[in-house]
mmCIF file of C-alpha atoms in Angstrom:
data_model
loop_
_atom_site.group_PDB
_atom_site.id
_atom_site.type_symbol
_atom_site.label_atom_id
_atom_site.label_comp_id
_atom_site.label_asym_id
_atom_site.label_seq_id
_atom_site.Cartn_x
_atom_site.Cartn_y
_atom_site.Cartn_z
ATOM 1 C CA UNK S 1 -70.274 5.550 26.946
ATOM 2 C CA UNK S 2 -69.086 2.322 25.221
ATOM 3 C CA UNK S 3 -70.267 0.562 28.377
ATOM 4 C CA UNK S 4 -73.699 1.772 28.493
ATOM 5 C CA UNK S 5 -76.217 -1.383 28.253
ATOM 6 C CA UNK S 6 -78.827 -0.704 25.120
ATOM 7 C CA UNK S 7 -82.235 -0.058 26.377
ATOM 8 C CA UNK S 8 -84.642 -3.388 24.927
ATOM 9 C CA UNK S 9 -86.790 -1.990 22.222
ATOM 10 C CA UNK S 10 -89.950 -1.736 23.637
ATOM 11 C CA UNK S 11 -88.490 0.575 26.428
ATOM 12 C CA UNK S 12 -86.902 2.170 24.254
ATOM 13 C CA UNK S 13 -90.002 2.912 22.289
ATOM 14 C CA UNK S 14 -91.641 3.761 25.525
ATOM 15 C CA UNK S 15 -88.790 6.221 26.193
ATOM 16 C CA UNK S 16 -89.156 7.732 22.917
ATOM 17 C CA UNK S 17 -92.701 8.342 22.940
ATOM 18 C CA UNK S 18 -92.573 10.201 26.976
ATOM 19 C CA UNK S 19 -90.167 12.391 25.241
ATOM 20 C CA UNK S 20 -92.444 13.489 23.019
ATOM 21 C CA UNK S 21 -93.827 15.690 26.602
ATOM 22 C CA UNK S 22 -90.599 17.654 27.034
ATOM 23 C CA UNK S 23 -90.922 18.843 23.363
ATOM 24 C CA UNK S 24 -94.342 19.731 23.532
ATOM 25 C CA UNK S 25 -93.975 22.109 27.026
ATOM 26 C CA UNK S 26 -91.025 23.618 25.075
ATOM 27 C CA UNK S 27 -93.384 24.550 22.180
ATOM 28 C CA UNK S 28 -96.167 25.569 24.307
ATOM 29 C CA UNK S 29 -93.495 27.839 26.756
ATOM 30 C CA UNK S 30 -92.303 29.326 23.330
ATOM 31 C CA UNK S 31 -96.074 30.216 22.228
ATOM 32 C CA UNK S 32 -96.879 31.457 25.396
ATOM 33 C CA UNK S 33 -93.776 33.863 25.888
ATOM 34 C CA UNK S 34 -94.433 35.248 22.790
ATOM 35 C CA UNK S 35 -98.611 35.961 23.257
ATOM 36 C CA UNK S 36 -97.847 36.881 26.544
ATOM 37 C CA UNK S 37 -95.048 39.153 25.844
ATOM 38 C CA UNK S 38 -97.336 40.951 22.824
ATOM 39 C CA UNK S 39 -100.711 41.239 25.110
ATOM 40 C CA UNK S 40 -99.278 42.555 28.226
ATOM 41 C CA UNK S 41 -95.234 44.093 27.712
ATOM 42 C CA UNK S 42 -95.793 45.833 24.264
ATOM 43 C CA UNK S 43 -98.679 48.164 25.199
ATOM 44 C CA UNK S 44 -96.758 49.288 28.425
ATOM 45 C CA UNK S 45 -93.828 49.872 25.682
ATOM 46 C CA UNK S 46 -96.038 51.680 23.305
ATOM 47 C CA UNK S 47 -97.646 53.960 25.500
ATOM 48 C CA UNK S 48 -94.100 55.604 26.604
ATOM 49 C CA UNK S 49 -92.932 55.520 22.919
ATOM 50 C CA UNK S 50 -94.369 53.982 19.621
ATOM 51 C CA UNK S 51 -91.271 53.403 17.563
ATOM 52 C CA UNK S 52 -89.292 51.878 20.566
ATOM 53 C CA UNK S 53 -92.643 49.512 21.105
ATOM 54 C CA UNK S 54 -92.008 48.567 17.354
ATOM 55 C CA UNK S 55 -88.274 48.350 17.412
ATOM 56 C CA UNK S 56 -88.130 46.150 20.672
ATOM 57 C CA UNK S 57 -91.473 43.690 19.140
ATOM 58 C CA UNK S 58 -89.709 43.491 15.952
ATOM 59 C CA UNK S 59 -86.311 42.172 17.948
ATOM 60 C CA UNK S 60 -88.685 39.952 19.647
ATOM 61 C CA UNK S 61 -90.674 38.464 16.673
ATOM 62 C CA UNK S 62 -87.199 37.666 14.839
ATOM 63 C CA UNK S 63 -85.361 36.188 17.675
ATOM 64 C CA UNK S 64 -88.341 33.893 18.608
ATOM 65 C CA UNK S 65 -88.380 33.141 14.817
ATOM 66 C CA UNK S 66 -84.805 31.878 14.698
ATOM 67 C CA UNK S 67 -85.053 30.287 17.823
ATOM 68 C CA UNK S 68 -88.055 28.284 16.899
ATOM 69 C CA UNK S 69 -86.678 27.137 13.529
ATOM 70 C CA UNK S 70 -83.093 26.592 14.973
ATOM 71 C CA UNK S 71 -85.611 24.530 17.848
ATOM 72 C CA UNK S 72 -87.188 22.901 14.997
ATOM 73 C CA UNK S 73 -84.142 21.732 13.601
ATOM 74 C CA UNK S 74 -82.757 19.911 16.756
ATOM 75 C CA UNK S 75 -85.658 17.965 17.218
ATOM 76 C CA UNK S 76 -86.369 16.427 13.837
ATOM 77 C CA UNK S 77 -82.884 16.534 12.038
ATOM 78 C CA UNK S 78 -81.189 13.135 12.751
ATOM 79 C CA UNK S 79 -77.897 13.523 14.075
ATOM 80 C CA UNK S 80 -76.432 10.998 11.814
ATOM 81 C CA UNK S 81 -74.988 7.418 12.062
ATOM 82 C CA UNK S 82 -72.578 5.465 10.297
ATOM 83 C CA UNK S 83 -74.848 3.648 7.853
ATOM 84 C CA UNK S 84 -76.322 7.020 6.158
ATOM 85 C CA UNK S 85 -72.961 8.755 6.021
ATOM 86 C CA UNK S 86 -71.094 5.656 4.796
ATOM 87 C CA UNK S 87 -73.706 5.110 2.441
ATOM 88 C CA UNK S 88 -73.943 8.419 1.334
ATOM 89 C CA UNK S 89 -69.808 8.056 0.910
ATOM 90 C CA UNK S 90 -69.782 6.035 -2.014
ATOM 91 C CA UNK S 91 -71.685 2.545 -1.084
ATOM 92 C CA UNK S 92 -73.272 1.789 -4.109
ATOM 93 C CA UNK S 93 -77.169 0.575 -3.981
ATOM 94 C CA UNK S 94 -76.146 -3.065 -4.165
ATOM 95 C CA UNK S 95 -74.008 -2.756 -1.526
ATOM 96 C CA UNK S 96 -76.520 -0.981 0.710
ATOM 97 C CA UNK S 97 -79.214 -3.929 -0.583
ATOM 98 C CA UNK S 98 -76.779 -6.904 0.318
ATOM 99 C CA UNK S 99 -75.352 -5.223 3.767
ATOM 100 C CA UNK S 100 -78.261 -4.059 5.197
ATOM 101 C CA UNK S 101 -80.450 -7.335 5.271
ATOM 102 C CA UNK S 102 -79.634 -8.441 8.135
ATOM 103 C CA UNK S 103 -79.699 -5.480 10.647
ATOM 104 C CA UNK S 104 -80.279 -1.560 10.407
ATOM 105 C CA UNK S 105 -76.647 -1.023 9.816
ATOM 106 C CA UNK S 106 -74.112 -1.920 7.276
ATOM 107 C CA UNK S 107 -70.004 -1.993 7.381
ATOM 108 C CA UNK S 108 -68.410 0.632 4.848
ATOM 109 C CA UNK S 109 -66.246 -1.662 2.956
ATOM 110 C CA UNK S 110 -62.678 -1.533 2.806
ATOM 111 C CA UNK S 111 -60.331 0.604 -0.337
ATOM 112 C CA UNK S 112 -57.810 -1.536 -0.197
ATOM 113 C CA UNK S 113 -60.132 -4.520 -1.467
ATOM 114 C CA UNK S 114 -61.921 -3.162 -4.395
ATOM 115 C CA UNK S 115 -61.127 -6.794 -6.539
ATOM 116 C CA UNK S 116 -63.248 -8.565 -3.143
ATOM 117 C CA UNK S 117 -65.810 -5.578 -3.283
ATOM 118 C CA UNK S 118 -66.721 -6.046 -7.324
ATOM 119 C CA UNK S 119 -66.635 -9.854 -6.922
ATOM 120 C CA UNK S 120 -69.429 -9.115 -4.276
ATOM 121 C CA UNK S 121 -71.069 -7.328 -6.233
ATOM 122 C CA UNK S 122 -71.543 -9.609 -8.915
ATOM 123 C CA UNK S 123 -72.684 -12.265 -7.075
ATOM 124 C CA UNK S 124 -75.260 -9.740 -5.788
ATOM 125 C CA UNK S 125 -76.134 -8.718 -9.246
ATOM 126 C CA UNK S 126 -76.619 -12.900 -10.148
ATOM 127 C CA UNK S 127 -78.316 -13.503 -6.988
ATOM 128 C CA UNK S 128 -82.345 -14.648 -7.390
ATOM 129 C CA UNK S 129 -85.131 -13.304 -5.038
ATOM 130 C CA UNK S 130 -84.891 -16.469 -3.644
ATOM 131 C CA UNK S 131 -81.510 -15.790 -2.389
ATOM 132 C CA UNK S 132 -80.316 -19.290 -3.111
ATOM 133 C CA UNK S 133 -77.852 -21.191 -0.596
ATOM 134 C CA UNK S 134 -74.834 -21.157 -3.340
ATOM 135 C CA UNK S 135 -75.414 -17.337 -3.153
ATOM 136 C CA UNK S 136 -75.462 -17.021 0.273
ATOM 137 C CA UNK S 137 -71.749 -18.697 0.449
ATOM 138 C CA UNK S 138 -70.762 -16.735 -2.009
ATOM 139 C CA UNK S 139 -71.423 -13.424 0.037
ATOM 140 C CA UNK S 140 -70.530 -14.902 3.123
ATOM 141 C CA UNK S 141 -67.138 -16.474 1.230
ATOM 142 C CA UNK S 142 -66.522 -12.853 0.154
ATOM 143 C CA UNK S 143 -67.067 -11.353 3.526
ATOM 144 C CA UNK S 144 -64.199 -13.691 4.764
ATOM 145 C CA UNK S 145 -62.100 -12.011 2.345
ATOM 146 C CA UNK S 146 -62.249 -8.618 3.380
ATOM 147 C CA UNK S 147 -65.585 -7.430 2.338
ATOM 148 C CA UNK S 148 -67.905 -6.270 4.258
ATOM 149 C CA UNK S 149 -71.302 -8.388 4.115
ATOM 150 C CA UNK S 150 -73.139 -9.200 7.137
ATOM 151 C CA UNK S 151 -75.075 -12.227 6.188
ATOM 152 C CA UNK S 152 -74.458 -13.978 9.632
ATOM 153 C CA UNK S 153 -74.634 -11.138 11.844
ATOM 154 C CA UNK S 154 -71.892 -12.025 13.634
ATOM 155 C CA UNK S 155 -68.881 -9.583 14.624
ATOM 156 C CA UNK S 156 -65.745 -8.791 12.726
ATOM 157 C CA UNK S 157 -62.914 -10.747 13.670
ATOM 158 C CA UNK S 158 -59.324 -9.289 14.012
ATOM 159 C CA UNK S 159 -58.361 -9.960 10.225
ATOM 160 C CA UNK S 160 -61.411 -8.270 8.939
ATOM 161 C CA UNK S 161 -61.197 -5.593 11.502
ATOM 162 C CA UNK S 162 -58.043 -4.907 10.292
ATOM 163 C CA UNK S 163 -59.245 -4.814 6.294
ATOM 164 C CA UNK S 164 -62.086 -2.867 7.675
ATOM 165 C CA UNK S 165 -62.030 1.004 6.625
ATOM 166 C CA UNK S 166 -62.860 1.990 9.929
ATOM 167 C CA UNK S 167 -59.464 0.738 10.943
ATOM 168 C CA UNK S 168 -58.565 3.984 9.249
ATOM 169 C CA UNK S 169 -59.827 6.053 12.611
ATOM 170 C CA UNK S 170 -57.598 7.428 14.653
ATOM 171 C CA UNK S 171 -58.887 6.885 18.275
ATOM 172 C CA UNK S 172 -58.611 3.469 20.350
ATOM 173 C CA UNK S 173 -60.253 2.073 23.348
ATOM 174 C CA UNK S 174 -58.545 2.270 26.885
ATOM 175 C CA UNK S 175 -56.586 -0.967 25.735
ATOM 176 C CA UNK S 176 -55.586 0.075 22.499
ATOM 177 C CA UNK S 177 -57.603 -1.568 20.608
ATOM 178 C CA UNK S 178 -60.607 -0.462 17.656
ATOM 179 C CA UNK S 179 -63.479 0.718 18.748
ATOM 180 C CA UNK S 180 -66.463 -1.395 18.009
ATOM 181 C CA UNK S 181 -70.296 -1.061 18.953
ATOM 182 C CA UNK S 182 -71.265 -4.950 20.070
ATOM 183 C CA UNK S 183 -75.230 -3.612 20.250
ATOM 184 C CA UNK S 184 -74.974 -2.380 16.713
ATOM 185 C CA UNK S 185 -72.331 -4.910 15.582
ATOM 186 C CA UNK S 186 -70.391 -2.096 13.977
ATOM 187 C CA UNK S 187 -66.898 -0.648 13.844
ATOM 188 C CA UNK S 188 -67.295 2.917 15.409
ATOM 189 C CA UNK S 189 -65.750 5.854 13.637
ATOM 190 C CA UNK S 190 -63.831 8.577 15.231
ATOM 191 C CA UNK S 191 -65.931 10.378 17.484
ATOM 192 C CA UNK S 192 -69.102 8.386 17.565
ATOM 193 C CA UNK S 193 -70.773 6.912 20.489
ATOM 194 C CA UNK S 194 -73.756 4.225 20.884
ATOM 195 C CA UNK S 195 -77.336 6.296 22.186
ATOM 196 C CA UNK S 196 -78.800 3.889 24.115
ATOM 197 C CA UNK S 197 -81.759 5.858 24.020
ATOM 198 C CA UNK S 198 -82.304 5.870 20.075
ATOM 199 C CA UNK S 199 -80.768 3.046 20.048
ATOM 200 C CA UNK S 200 -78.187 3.893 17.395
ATOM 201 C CA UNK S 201 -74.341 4.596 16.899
ATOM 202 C CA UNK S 202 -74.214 8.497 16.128
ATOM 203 C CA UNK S 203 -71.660 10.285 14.484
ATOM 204 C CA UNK S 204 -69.782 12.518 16.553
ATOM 205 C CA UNK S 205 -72.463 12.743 19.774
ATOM 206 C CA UNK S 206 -72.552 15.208 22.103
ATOM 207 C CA UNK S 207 -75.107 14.246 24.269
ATOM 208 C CA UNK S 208 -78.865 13.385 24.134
ATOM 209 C CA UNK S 209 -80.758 16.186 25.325
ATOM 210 C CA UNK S 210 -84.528 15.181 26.181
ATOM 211 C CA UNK S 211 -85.512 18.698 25.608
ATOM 212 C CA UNK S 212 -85.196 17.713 21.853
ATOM 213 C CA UNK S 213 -86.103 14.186 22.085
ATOM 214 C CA UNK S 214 -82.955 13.429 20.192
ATOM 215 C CA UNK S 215 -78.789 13.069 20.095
ATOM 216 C CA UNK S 216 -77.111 16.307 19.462
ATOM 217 C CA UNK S 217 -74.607 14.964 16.892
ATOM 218 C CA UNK S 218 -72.654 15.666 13.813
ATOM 219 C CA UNK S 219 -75.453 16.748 11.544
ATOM 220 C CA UNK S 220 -77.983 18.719 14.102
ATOM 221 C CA UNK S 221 -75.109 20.338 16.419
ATOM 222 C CA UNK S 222 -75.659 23.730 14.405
ATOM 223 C CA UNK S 223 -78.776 24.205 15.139
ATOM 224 C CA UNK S 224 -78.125 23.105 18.668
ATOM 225 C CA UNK S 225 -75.948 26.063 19.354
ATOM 226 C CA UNK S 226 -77.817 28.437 17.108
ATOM 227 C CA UNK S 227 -80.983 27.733 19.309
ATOM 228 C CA UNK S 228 -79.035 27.981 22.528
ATOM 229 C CA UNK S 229 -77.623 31.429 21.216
ATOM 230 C CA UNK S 230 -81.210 32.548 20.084
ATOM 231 C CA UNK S 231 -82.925 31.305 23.457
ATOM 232 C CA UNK S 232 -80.491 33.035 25.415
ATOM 233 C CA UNK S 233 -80.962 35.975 23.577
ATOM 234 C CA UNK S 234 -84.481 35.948 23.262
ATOM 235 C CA UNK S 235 -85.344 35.116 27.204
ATOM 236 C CA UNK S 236 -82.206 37.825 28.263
ATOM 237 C CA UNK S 237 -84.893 40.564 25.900
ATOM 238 C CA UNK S 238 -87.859 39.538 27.843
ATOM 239 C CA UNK S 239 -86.455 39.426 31.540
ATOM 240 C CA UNK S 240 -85.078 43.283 30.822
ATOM 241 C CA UNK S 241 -87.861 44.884 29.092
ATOM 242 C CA UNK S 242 -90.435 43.058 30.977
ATOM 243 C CA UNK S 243 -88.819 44.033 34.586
ATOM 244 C CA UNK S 244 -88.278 47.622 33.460
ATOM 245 C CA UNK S 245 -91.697 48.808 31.977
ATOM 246 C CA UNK S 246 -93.848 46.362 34.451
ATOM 247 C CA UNK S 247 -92.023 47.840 37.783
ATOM 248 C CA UNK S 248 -92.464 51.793 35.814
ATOM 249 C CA UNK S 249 -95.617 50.376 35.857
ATOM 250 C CA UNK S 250 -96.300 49.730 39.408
ATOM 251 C CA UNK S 251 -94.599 52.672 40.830
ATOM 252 C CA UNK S 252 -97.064 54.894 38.906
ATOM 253 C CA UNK S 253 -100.169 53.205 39.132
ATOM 254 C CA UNK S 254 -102.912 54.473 41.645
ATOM 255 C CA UNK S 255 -102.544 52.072 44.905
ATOM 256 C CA UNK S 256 -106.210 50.944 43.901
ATOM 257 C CA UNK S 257 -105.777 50.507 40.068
ATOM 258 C CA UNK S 258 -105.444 46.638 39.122
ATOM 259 C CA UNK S 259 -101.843 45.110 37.818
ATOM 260 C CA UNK S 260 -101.836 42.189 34.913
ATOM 261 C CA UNK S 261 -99.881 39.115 36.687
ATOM 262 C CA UNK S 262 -99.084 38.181 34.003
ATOM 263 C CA UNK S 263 -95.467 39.823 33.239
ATOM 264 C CA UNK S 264 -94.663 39.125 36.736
ATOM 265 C CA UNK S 265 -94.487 35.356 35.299
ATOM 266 C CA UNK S 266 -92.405 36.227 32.011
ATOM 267 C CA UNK S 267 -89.831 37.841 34.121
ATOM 268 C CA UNK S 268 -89.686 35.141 36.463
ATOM 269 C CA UNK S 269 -89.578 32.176 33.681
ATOM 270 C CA UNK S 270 -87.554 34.432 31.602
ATOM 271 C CA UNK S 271 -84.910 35.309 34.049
ATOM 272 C CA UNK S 272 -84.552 31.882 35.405
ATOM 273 C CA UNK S 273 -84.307 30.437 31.645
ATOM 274 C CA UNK S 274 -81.822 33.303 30.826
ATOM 275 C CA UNK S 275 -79.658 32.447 33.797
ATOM 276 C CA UNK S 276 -79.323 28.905 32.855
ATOM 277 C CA UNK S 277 -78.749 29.455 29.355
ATOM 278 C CA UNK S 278 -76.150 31.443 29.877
ATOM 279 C CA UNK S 279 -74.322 29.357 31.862
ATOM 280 C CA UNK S 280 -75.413 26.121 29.205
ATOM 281 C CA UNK S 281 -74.402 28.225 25.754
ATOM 282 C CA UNK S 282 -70.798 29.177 27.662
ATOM 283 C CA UNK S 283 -70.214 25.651 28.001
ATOM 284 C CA UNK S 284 -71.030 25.194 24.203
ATOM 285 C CA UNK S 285 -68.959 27.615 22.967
ATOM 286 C CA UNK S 286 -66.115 26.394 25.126
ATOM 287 C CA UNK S 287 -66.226 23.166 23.303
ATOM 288 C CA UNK S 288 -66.672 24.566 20.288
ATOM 289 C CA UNK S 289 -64.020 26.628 20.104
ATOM 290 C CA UNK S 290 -61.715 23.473 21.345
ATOM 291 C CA UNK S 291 -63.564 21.402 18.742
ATOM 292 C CA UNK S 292 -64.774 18.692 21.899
ATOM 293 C CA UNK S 293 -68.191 17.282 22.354
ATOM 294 C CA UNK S 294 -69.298 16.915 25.884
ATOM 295 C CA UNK S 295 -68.527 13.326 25.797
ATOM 296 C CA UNK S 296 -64.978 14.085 24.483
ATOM 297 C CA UNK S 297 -64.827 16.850 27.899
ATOM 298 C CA UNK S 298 -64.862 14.339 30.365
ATOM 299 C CA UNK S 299 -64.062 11.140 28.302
ATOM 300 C CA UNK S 300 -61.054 12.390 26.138
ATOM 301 C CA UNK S 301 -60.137 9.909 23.216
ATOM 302 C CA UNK S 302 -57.628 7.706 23.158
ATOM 303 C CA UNK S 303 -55.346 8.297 19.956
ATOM 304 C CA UNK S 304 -53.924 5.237 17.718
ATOM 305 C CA UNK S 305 -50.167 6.122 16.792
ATOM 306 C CA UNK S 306 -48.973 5.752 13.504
ATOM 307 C CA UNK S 307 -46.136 2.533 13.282
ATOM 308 C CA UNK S 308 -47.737 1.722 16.610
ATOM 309 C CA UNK S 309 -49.041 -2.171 15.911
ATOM 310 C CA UNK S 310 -51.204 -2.632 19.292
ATOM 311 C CA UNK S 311 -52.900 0.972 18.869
ATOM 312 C CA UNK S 312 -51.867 2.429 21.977
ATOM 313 C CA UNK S 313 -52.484 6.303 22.695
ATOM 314 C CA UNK S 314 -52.630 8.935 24.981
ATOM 315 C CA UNK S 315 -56.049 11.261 25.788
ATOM 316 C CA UNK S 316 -53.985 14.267 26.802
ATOM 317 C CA UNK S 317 -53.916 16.170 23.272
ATOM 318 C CA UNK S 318 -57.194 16.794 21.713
ATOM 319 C CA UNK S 319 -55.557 16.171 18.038
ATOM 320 C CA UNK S 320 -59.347 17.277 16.418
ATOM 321 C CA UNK S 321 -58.389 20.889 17.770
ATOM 322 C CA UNK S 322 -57.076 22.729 14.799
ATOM 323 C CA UNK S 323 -57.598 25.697 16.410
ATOM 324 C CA UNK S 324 -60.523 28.326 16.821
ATOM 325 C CA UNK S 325 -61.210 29.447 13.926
ATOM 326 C CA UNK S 326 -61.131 26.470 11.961
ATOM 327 C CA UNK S 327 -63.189 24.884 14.719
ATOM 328 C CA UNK S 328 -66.033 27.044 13.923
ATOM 329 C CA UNK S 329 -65.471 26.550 10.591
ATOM 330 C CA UNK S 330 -65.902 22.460 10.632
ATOM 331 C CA UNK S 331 -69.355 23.041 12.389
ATOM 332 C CA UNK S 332 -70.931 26.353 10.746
ATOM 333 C CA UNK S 333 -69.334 26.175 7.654
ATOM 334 C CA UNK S 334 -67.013 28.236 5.253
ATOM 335 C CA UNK S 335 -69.179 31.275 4.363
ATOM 336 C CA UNK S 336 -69.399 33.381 7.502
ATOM 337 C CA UNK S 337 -73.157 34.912 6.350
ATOM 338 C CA UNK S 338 -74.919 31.636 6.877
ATOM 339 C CA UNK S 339 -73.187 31.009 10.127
ATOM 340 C CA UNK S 340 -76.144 32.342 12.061
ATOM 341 C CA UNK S 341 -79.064 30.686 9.614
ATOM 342 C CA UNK S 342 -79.467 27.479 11.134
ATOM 343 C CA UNK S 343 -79.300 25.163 7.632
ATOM 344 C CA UNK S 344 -76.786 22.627 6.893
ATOM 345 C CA UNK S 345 -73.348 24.047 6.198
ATOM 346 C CA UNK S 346 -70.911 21.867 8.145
ATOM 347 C CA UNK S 347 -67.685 20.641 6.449
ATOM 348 C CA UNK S 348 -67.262 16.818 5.967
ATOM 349 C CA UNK S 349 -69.764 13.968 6.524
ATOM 350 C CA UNK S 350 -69.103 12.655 10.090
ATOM 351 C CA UNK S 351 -66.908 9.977 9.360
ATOM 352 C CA UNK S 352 -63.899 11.545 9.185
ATOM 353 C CA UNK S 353 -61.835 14.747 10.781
ATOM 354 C CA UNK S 354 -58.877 16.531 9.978
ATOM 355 C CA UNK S 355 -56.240 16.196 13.013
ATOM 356 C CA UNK S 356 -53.649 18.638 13.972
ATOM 357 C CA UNK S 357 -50.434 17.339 13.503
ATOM 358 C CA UNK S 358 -48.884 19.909 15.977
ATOM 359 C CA UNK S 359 -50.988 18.253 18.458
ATOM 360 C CA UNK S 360 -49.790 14.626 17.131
ATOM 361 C CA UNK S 361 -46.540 15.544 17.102
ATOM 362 C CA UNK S 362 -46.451 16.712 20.795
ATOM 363 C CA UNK S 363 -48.823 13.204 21.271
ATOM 364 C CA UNK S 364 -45.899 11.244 19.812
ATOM 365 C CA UNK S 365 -42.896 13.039 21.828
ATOM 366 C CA UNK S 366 -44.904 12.651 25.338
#
């Protein structure tokens, strides 16, 4: 994934705007299943029995519901990137001013230079609009210290790499060595990849799924597997109760009487979108429950050992998998009644993850 070439911007925006069309024949599928489903399956359902034909619409109406919020949430949530979180982390506003001039991303700084860091920020503080050239040296003297200013947009060398916080993440390129975005000019953190769709770094990416015209990453992957779940759920409901009361349906009309088509297409659509959800939202849960991403599932990390000076690991133990339930627990959260309301309730902000230091101990001893 490091590899991938970034897409130039104006393909990129070209890219971005197509997949505005996948989207779009979602919502309209959605709308139609559910008109369709109330005009021609529910009178079938309520002529054999009314409080079945109200039980079975109400199941409908709620799991198209949650699968259209969950749906809504993939597609306009942003799956995070370094900047936000680290922002969001404790980079104050003049840090996120100076930083950020130069590019759409800034570096977190470093805790072990807080004396460079407040130095920085006073000359940010004295600094005119004008941005005078003393000023400029001043930031760019301080970024050669250890801070984290990006006034030349030019890469980190190995000194500041190492001063970098980032340096604090756990998994290494094939080499050994950090991992570091070149299209983004960026140290990664653990678990993030470059999009070279979006165009961004995001934290902890899955995949990009054009169905949502966006990453599946850290902050949206909730809703992700919520509306997998609900779609499954929701299609599986239509392809039985559609098949069952439309071929009741044909085996007592009259051989002249005149049959609606259309249920013979929501138990087609429906059974072919049930069968590959299924086999999509088993794949999901797989990961989940072994805390990997899909990138991670045929990509495994490579793991920086501690006292180890060139960074050299091994991708055999998955040290992110703390086991099953606590995997769940990192992406839906601590209180088990908003697991299945798809709102934000993951633990941590993307940047960092708790390892298993079972798994790092067998890591160490292989």
């Amino acid at each position: 994934m490091d590899r991938i070439c970034c897409i130039p911007w104006n393909r990129r925006k070209v890219f971005k705007a197509l997949g505005v069309i996948p989207v779009m024949l979602t919502l309209a599928l959605f709308g139609w299943s559910l008109v369709g489903y109330t005009m021609s399956i529910l009178p079938l359902i309520h002529k054999e029995s009314s409080w079945l034909a109200v039980l079975l619409g109400a199941l409908i109406y709620a799991l198209w519901v949650l699968s259209a919020w969950s749906y809504i949430g993939c597609v306009f949530v942003s799956p995070g990137n370094p900047v936000v979180a680290g922002s969001q982390a404790g980079a104050g506003a003049a840090e996120s001013s100076s930083f950020s001039r130069n590019g759409p991303y800034i570096r977190v700084p470093s805790r072990t230079v807080e004396s460079a860091r407040t130095r920085a920020d006073s000359s940010v503080r004295m600094a005119d609009d004008q941005e005078s050239q003393s000023s400029e040296e001043s930031a760019r003297g301080s970024f050669d210290n250890g801070n984290c200013s990006d006034n030349d947009n030019t890469p980190l060398n190995e000194e500041q790499m190492r001063r970098s916080e980032f340096m604090y993440a756990i998994t290494v390129k094939d080499n050994g060595e950090p991992r570091y975005c070149l299209k983004c000019n960026l140290p990664k953190p653990d678990r993030a990849h470059h999009c070279s769709v979006c165009g961004v770094c995001v934290l902890k990416m899955d995949h990009h799924c054009p169905w949502i015209n966006n990453c599946v990453g850290f902050n949206n992957q909730k809703p992700f597997l919520l509306f997998i779940a609900y779609s499954t759920l929701y299609c599986l409901d239509i392809a039985v109760t559609s098949l069952v009361f439309y071929l009741r349906l044909i085996f007592n009309a009259p051989g002249t009487a005149e049959i609606d088509i259309t249920p013979l297409f929501l138990i087609i659509l429906s059974l072919a979108f049930t069968m590959a959800l299924i086999g999509f939202f088993g794949f999901h849960i797989y990961l989940t429950l072994n805390n990997l991403t899909t990138i991670e599932s045929y990509e495994r990390n490579n793991f920086r050992q501690e006292h180890d000076s060139r960074g050299s690991g091994k991708k055999h133990v998955n040290l992110f998998d703390l086991g099953a339930k606590k995997n769940l627990k990192q992406i839906f959260g601590p209180r088990w009644s908003l697991w299945f309301v798809p709102v934000r309730t993951q633990v941590g902000n993307g940047m960092r993850f708790p390892i298993s230091y079972k798994n790092y101990n067998e890591l160490r001893h292989n």
